[in-house]
XYZ file of C-alpha atoms in Angstrom:
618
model
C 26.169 -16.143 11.013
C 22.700 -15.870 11.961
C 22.831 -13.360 13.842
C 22.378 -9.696 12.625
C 25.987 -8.739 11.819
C 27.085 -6.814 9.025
C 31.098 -8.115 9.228
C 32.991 -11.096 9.985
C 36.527 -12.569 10.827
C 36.597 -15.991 9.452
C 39.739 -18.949 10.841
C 41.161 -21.551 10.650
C 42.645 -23.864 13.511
C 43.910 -27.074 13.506
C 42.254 -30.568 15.170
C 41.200 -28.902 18.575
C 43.074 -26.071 18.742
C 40.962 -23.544 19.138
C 43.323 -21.292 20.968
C 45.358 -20.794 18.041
C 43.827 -19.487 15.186
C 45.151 -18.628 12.011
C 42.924 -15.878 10.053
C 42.168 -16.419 6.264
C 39.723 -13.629 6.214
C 39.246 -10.052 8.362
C 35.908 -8.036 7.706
C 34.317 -9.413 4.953
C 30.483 -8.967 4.330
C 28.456 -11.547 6.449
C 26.732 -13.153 3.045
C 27.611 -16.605 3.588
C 29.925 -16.854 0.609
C 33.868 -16.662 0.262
C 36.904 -18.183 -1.290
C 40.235 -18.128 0.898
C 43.516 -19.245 0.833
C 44.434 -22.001 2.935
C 48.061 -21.959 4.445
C 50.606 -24.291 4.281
C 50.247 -26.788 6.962
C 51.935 -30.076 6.475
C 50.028 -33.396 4.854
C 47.273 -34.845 6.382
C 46.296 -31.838 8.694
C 42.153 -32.098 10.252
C 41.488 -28.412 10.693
C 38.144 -26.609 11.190
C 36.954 -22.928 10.038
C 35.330 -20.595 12.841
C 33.462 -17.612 11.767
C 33.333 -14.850 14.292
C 31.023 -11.345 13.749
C 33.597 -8.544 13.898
C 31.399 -6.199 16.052
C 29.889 -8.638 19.247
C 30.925 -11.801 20.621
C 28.921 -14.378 18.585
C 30.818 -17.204 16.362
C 30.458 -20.651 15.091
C 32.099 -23.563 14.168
C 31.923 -26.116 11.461
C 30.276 -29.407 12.873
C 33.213 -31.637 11.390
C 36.944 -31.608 10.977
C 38.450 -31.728 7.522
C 41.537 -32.623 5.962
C 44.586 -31.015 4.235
C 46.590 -32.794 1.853
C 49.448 -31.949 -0.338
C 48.802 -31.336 -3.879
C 49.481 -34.219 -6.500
C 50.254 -31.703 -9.021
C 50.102 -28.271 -9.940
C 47.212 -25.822 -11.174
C 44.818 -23.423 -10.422
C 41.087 -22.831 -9.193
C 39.019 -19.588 -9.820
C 35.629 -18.712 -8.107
C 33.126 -16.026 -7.775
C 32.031 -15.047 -4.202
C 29.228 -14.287 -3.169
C 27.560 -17.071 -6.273
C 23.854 -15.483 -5.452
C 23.358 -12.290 -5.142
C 20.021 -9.787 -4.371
C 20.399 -6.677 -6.276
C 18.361 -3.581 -5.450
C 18.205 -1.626 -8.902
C 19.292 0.706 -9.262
C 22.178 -0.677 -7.375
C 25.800 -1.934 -9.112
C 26.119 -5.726 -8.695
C 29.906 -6.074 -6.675
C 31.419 -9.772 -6.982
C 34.840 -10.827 -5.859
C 36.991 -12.621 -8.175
C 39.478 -14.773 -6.650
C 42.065 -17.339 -8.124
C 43.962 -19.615 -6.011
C 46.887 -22.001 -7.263
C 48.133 -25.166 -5.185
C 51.784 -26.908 -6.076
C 54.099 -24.848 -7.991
C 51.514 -23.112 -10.583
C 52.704 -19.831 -12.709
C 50.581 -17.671 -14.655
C 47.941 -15.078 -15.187
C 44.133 -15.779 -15.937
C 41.737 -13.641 -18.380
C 38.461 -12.726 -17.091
C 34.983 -12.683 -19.311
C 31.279 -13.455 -18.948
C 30.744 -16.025 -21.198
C 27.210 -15.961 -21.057
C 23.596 -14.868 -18.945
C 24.210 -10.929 -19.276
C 21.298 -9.263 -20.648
C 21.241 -7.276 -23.941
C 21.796 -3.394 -22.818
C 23.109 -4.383 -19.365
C 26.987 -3.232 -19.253
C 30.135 -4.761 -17.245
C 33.775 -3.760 -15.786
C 36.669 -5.942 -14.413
C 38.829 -3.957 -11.990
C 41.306 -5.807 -13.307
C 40.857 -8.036 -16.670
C 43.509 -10.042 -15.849
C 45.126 -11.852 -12.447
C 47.608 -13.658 -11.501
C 47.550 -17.501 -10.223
C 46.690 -15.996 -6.539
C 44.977 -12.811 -6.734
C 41.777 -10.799 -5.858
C 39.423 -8.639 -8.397
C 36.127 -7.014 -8.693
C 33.716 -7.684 -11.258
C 31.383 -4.658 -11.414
C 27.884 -4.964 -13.090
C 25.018 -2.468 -14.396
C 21.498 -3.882 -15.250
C 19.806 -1.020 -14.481
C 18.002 -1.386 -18.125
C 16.431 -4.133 -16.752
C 12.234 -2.666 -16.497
C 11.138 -5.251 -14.220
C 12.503 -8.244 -11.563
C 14.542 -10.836 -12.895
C 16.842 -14.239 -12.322
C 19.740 -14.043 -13.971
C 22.016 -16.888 -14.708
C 25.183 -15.628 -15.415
C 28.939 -17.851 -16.236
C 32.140 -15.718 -15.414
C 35.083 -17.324 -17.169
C 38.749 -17.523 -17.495
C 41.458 -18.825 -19.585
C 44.858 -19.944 -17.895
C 47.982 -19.714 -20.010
C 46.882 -23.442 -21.089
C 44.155 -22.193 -22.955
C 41.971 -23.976 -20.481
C 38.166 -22.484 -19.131
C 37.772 -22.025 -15.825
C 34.184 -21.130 -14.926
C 31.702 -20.253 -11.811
C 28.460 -19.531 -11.930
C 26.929 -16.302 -10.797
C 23.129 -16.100 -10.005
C 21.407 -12.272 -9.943
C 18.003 -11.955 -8.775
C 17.383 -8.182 -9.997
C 15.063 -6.378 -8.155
C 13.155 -3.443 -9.602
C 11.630 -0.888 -6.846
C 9.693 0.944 -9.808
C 5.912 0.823 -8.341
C 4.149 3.213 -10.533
C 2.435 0.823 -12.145
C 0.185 -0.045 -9.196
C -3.339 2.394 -8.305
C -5.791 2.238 -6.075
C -8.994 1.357 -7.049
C -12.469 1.300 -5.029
C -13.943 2.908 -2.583
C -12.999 5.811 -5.388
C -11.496 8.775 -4.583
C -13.813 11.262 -3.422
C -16.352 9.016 -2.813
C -19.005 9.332 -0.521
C -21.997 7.768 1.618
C -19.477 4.596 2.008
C -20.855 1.831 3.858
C -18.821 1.370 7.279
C -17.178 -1.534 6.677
C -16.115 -1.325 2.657
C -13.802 -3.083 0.799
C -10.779 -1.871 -0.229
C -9.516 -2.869 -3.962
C -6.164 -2.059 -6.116
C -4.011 -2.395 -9.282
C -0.939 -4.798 -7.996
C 2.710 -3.423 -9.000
C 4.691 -6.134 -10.951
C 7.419 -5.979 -8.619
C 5.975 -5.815 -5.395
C 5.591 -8.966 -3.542
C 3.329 -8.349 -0.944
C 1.287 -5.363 0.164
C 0.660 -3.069 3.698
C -3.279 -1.602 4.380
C -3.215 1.583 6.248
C -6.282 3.803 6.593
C -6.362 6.904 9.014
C -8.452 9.801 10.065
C -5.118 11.971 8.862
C -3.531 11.868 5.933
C -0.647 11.941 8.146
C -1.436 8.103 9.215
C 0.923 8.062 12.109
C -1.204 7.440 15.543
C -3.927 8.128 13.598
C -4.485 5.196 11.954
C -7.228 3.049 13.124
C -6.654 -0.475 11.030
C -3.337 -1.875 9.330
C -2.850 -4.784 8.092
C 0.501 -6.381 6.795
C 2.005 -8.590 4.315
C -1.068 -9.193 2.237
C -0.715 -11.317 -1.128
C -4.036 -10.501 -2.706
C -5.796 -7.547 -4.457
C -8.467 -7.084 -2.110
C -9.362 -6.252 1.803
C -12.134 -6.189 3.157
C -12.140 -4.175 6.128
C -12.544 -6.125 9.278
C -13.369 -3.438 11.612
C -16.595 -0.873 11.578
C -15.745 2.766 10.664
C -17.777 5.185 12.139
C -20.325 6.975 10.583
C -20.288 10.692 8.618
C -16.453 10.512 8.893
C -13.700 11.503 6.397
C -10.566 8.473 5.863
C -7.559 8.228 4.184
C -6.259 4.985 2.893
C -3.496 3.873 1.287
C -1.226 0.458 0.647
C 2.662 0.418 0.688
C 4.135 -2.366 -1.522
C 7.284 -4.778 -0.419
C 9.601 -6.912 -2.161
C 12.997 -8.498 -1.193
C 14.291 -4.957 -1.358
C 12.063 -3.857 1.549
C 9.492 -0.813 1.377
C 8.680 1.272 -1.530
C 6.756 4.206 -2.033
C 3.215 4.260 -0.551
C 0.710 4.920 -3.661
C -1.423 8.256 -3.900
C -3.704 8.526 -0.552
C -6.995 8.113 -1.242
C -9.877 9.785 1.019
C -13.400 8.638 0.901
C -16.506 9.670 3.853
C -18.481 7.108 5.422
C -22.802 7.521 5.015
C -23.508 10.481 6.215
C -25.770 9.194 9.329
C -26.675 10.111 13.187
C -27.107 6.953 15.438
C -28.603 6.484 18.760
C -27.894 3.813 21.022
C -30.601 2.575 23.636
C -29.224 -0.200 25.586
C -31.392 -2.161 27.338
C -31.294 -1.871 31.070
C -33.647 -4.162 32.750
C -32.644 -7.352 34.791
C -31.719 -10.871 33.239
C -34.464 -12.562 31.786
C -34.701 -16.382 32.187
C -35.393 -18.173 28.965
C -36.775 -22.115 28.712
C -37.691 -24.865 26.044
C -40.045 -24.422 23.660
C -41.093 -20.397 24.664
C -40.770 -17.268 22.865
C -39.679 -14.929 24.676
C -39.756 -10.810 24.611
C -38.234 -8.076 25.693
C -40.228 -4.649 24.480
C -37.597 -0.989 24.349
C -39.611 2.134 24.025
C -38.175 4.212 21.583
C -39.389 7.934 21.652
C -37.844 9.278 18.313
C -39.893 10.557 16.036
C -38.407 9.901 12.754
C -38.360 7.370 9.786
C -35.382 4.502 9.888
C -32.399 4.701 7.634
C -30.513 1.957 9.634
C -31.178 -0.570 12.272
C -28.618 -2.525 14.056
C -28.948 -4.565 17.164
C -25.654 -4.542 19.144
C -23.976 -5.950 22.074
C -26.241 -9.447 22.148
C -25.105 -11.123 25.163
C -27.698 -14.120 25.650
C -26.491 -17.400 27.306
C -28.409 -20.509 25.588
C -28.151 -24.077 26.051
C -27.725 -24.739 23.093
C -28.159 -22.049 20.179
C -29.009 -24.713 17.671
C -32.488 -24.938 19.595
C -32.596 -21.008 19.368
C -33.930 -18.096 16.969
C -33.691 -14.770 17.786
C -35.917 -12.032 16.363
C -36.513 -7.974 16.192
C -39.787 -6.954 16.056
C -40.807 -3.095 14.761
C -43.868 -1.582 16.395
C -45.675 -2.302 13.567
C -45.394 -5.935 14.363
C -42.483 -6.763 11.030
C -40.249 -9.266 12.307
C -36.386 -9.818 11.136
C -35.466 -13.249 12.130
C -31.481 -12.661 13.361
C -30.553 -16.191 14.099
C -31.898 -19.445 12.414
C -30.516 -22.086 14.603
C -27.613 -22.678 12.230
C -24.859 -23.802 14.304
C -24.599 -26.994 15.788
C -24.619 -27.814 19.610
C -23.120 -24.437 21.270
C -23.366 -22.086 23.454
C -24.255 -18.348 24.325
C -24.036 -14.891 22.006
C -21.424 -12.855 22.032
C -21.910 -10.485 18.727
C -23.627 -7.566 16.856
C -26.114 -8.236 14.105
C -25.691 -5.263 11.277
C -26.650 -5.866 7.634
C -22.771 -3.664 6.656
C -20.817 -6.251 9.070
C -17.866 -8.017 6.672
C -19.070 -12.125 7.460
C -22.332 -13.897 7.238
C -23.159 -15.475 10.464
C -20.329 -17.355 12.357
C -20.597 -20.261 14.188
C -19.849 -19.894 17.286
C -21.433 -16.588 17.957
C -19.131 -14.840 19.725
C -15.999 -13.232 20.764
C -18.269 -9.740 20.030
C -18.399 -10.595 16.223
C -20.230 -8.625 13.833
C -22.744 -10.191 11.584
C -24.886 -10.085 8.816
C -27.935 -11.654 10.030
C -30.277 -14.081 9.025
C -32.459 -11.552 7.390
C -31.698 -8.502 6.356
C -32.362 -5.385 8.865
C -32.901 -3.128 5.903
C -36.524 -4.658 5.774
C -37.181 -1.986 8.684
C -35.898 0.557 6.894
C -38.607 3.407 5.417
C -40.383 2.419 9.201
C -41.362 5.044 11.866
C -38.791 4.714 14.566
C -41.345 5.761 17.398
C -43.041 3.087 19.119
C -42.219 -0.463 21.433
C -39.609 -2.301 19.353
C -39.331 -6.265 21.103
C -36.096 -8.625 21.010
C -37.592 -12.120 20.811
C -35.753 -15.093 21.863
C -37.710 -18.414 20.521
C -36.802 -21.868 21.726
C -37.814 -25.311 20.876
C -38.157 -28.467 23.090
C -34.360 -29.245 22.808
C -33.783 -25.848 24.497
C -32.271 -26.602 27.763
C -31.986 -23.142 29.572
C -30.621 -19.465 29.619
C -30.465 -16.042 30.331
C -30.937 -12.747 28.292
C -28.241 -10.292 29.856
C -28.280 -7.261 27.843
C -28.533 -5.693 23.947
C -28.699 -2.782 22.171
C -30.874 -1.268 19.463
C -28.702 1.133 17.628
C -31.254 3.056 15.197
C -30.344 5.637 12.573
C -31.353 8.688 10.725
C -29.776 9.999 7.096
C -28.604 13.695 7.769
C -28.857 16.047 4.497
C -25.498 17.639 3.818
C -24.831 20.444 1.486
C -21.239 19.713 0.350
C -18.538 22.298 -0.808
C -17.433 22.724 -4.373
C -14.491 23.974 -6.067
C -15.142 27.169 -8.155
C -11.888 27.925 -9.328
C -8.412 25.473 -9.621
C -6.315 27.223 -11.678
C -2.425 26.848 -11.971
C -0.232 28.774 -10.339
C 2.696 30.042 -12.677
C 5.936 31.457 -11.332
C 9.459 31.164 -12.676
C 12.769 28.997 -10.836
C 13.907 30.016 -7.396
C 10.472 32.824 -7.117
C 8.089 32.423 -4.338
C 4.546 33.633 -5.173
C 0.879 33.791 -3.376
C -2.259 31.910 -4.608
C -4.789 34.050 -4.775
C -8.615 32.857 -4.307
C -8.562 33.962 -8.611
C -6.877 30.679 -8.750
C -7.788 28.485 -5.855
C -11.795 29.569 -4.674
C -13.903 26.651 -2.554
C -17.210 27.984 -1.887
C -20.161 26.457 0.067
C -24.405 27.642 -0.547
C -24.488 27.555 3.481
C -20.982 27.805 4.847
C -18.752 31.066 4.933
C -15.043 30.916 3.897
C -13.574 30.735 6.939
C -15.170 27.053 7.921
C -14.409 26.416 4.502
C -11.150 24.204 5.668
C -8.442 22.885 3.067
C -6.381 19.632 4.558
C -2.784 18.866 2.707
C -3.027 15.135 1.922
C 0.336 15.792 -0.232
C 2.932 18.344 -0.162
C 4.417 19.948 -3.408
C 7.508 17.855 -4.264
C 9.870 20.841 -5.408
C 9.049 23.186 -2.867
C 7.207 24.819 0.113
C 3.699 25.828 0.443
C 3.335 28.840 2.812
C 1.117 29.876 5.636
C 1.886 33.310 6.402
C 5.611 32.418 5.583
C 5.236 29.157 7.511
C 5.364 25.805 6.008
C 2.293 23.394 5.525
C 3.071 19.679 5.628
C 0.979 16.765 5.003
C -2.188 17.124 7.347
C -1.419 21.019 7.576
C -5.226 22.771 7.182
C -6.014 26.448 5.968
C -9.001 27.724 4.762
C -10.264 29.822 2.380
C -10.733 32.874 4.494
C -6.739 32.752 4.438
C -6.821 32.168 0.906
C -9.014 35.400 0.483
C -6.641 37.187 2.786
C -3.531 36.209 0.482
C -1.690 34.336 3.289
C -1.348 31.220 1.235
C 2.218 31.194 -1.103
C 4.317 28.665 -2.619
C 8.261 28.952 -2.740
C 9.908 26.858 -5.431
C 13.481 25.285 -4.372
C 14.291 23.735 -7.357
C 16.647 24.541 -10.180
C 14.941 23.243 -13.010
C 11.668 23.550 -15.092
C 8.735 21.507 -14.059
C 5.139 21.174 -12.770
C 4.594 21.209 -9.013
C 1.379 20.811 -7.072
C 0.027 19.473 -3.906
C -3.133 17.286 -2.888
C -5.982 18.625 -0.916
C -9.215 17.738 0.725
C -12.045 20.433 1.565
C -14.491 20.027 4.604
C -17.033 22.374 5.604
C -17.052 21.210 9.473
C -20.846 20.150 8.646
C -20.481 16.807 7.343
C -19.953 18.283 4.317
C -16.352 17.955 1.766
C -14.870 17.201 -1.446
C -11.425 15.656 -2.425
C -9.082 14.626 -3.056
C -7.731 17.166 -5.713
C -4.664 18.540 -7.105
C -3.123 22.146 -7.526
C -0.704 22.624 -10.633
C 2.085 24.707 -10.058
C 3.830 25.397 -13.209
C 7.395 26.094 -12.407
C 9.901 27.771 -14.731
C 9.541 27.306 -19.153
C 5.952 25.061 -18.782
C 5.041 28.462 -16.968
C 4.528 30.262 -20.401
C 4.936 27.586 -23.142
C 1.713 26.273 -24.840
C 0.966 23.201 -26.352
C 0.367 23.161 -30.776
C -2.637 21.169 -31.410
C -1.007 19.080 -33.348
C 1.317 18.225 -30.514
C -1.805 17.006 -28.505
C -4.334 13.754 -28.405
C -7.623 12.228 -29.170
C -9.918 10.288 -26.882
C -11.948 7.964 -28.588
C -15.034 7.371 -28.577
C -16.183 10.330 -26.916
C -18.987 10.576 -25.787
C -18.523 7.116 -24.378
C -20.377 4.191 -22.621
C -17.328 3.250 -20.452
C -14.186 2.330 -22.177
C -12.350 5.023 -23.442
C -8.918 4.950 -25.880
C -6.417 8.330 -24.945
C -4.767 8.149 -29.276
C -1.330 10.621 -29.309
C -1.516 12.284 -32.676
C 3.178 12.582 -31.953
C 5.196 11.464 -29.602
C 5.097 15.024 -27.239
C 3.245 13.133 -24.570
C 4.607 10.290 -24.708
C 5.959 9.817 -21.222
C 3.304 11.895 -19.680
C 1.717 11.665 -16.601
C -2.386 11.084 -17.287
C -4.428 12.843 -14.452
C -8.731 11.898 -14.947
C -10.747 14.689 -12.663
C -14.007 15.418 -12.359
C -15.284 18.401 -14.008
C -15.390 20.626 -9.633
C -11.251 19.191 -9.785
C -11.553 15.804 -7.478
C -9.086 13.640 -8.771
C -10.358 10.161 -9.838
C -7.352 8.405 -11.765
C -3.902 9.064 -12.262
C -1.671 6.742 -14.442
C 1.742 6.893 -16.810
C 1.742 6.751 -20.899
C 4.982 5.045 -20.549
C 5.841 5.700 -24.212
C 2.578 4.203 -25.101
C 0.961 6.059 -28.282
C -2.251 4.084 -26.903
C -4.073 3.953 -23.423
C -6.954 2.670 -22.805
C -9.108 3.903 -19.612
C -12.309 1.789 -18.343
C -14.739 4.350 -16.803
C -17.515 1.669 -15.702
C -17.152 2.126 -12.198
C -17.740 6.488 -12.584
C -20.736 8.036 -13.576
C -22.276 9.193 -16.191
C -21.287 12.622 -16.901
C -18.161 15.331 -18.070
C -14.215 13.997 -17.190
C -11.459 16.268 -17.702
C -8.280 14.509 -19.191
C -4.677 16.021 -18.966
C -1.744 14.745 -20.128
C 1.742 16.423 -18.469
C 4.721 16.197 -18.791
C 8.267 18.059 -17.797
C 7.196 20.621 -20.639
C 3.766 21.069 -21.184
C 0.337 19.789 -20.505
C -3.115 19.774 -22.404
C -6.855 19.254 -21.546
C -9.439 18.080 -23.190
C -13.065 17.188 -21.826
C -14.514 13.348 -21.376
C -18.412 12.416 -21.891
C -19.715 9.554 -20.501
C -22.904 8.987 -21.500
C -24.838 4.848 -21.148
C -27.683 6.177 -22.465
């Protein structure tokens, strides 16, 4: 049925009887598929099949009639049901096995998969043999399977005869292991991000499609402020401004037949740190005509030198704008020609002109676009802002007529931040079951011209196997505390677990003044990696190092070999995290980073081990 039910009755009636029907099936899965009995109804019989959803009144019919005959002779059919099937590993595949005899057939049938079943992938029959009308179970584990996969299987079985029977059986195996996807650009951590970036990451073999979320929370939630779903590609480029000297969180979710999976690591970057101002101008409409240039002079007061120029909010009507160029004009008489007269014959503006917008100029201009303009704005920039800036409108003789209704000079000025750094990130050890504080010996954030308690730590993620502790109260994703409550020892950690491991939790750190660092990560060592070190010659080699940019992680044993691989800068921001994945070989491109000291650490359930990372161009 089409319809979203989970169960369904399915029934037979004969020619148009449809007030007596005769059931062949009660409560079987909705999946389109099933093999029945039909009853004994005479020769010659037209019947049809309803199929009815168990739980609401919704059914249908088969278009035609069909007919039932006797049997000519004896023998038996056999058939798999459903004959596709989508498997969400780790999942058990479930198939009916049915076998259905017509005339006066005898005799049991042995089930087999005769072929399709992958090497390492295992298989049960409830029962491994049936008789000539009987139902089974064929039960099957592919969970060795590492990635998605179409299998073609043929299920088998011999009649007393020594005949074959067969059915095929079609598994599209779906793996829901993601961790082979990252994000990529804007970095973690990064800063002075233009306001509309693009956003770029590391696809996951078995996703399908992705979802874009970025936020002003690593909560998302209502925060978010653009989402975007079911995207195919690599790459977004954001479609909507950010605003300036503001800390975001992004992240993308990946999708397959199976539905969601796990979002990757959020990501927080801060937009340029920047003050605007907006003068809007507030004089009548001006009336523009053919072949004129026409200006409109704002005084602008400031006193300061131009980081960034925009011009907002251009509403000018113009028959047409392919007789039309518009213009800004600096007090020192520099002009920035907006709008070339590249469109054909239309009409009006409706849109911004900012040198960070996503698209070139777009024809028509409007619908409050924003766009790159003709020239760039950042010829202004250097420029004193102080003075009588002019909007020109010039027109030629095919210029008809028009108004200029309103704009907006948005002007900016770079603010000088002194960011926090991290002085001290030290693991936390404590043994299974123990709660324990972290002290500011092993967790310090300090700040040349902020004091501790604007110092402000935000949770981007929670420790996995356990709680993290405000004055005995837990702190979830988007939970702050600062470092005033770190000095104060109100900040603990409470393992629930019942086995050894490393713990931790993500964190950003904002001043309140612009300034921050993130995102990094707090080890909690939990349990036997509390106390047990690492033998040098259980460790690794990075090669070569110092490096230019590509980089080769060489395991001297096989101690690391599923490890986890965490890159950080050398104040703790985290930069990349990946898997070994029983590699004895990884290799890491650092072009996009900059020149100077990495920290590399390789953990695992047991252990972990760091070693430093130069890169050096020069």
């Amino acid at each position: 049925l089409p319809v979203n039910c989970k169960k369904v009755n399915i029934y037979l009636f004969k020619n148009n009887e449809f007030d007596k029907l005769i059931l062949l099936k009660e409560n079987t899965d909705n999946d389109g598929f099933e093999i029945v009995d039909i009853p004994d109804l005479g020769t010659n019989i037209r019947a049809r099949i309803m199929v009815k959803a168990v739980d609401h009144i919704f059914f249908d019919v088969s278009d035609k009639t069909f007919r039932i005959i006797d049997a000519r002779s004896s023998g038996v059919n056999f058939g798999v049901t459903p004959n596709v099937i989508n498997l969400c590993l780790p999942q058990l595949a479930e198939i009916k096995l049915k076998s259905c005899s017509y005339g006066n057939y005898k005799g049991n049938l042995n089930l087999f998969i005769e072929s399709g079943l992958p090497q390492g992938s295992t298989y049960r029959f409830e029962k491994s043999g049936i008789s000539e009308s009987e139902e089974t179970k064929l039960v099957i584990d592919v969970n060795n399977l590492t990635s998605k996969s179409t299998l073609n299987l043929v299920i088998g079985a011999i009649t007393p005869e020594g005949d074959t029977l067969r059915d095929n059986l079609v598994i599209n195996a779906i793996n829901n292991d993601f961790s082979d996807q990252a994000l990529l650009t804007p970095q973690n951590g990064s800063v002075s991000v233009i306001e509309t970036p693009v956003f770029r990451w590391k696809k996951s073999f078995n996703s399908t499609v992705y979802n874009f979320e970025i936020a002003t929370s690593p909560v998302f939630g209502n925060t978010i402020v653009y989402s975007q779903s079911n995207i195919t590609v690599d790459t977004l480029l954001l479609p909507v401004l950010l605003k300036e000297s503001k800390i975001y969180y992004w992240r993308v979710i990946p999708i397959n037949d199976c539905g969601l999976g796990s979002s990757t690591l959020t990501y927080a970057l801060q937009t340029v740190n920047k003050t605007c101002v907006d003068q809007a101008y507030t004089g009548n409409s001006i009336g523009l005509f053919s072949n004129k240039t026409h200006s409109v002079k704002i005084p602008v007061n400031f006193n300061g030198i131009i980081s960034d120029i925009n011009l907002n909010n251009v509403e000018v009507d113009a028959d047409a704008i392919n007789a039309t160029k518009l213009f800004l004009v600096s007090p020192s008489g520099k002009r920035v020609n907006l709008f070339n007269m590249q469109c054909g014959v239309l009409l009006d503006f409706r849109c911004h002109f900012d040198d960070e917008a996503p698209i070139p100029i777009k024809c028509p201009p409007i619908a409050w676009a924003r766009m790159r303009p003709f020239e760039p704005l950042a010829r202004f920039k250097g420029e004193s802002l102080q003075g009588n800036w002019a909007f020109e409108v010039v027109t030629t003789t095919a210029f008809r007529d028009g108004l200029i209704r309103n704009f907006t000079l948005q002007y900016c000025a770079d603010l000088k931040v002194t960011n926090p750094f991290s002085a001290i990130n030290e693991p936390l050890r404590l043994n299974i079951g123990e709660s324990k504080g972290i002290p500011n010996s092993l967790l310090l954030s300090q700040d040349t011209d902020n004091s501790p308690s604007e110092l402000v730590y935000t949770v981007v993620h929670a420790p996995a196997s356990g709680n993290l502790l405000l004055e005995g109260n837990p702190l979830n994703i988007g939970s702050t505390f600062s470092q005033k409550d770190i000095d104060d020892n109100k900040l603990s950690y409470q393992n629930t677990g019942n086995s050894s491991l490393i713990d931790g939790f993500y964190y950003t750190v904002n001043d309140g003044a612009n300034g921050w660092y993130g995102v990094s990560f707090f080890t909690i060592y939990v349990g036997a990696v509390a106390t047990k070190d690492v033998n040098e010659k259980q460790s690794f080699e990075i090669y070569p190092n110092p490096g230019s940019g590509l980089f080769h992680i060489i395991l001297n044993d096989s101690h690391f070999s599923d490890a986890k691989v965490f890159i950080t800068s050398i104040s703790g921001k985290s930069l990349i995290q990946t898997d070994l994945k029983s590699l004895h070989l990884l290799q890491l491109d650092f072009s996009m980073l900059n020149d100077g000291v990495y920290l590399v650490t390789l953990v695992n359930k047991n252990s972990s081990i760091t070693k430093k990372l130069i890169l050096r161009r020069n």
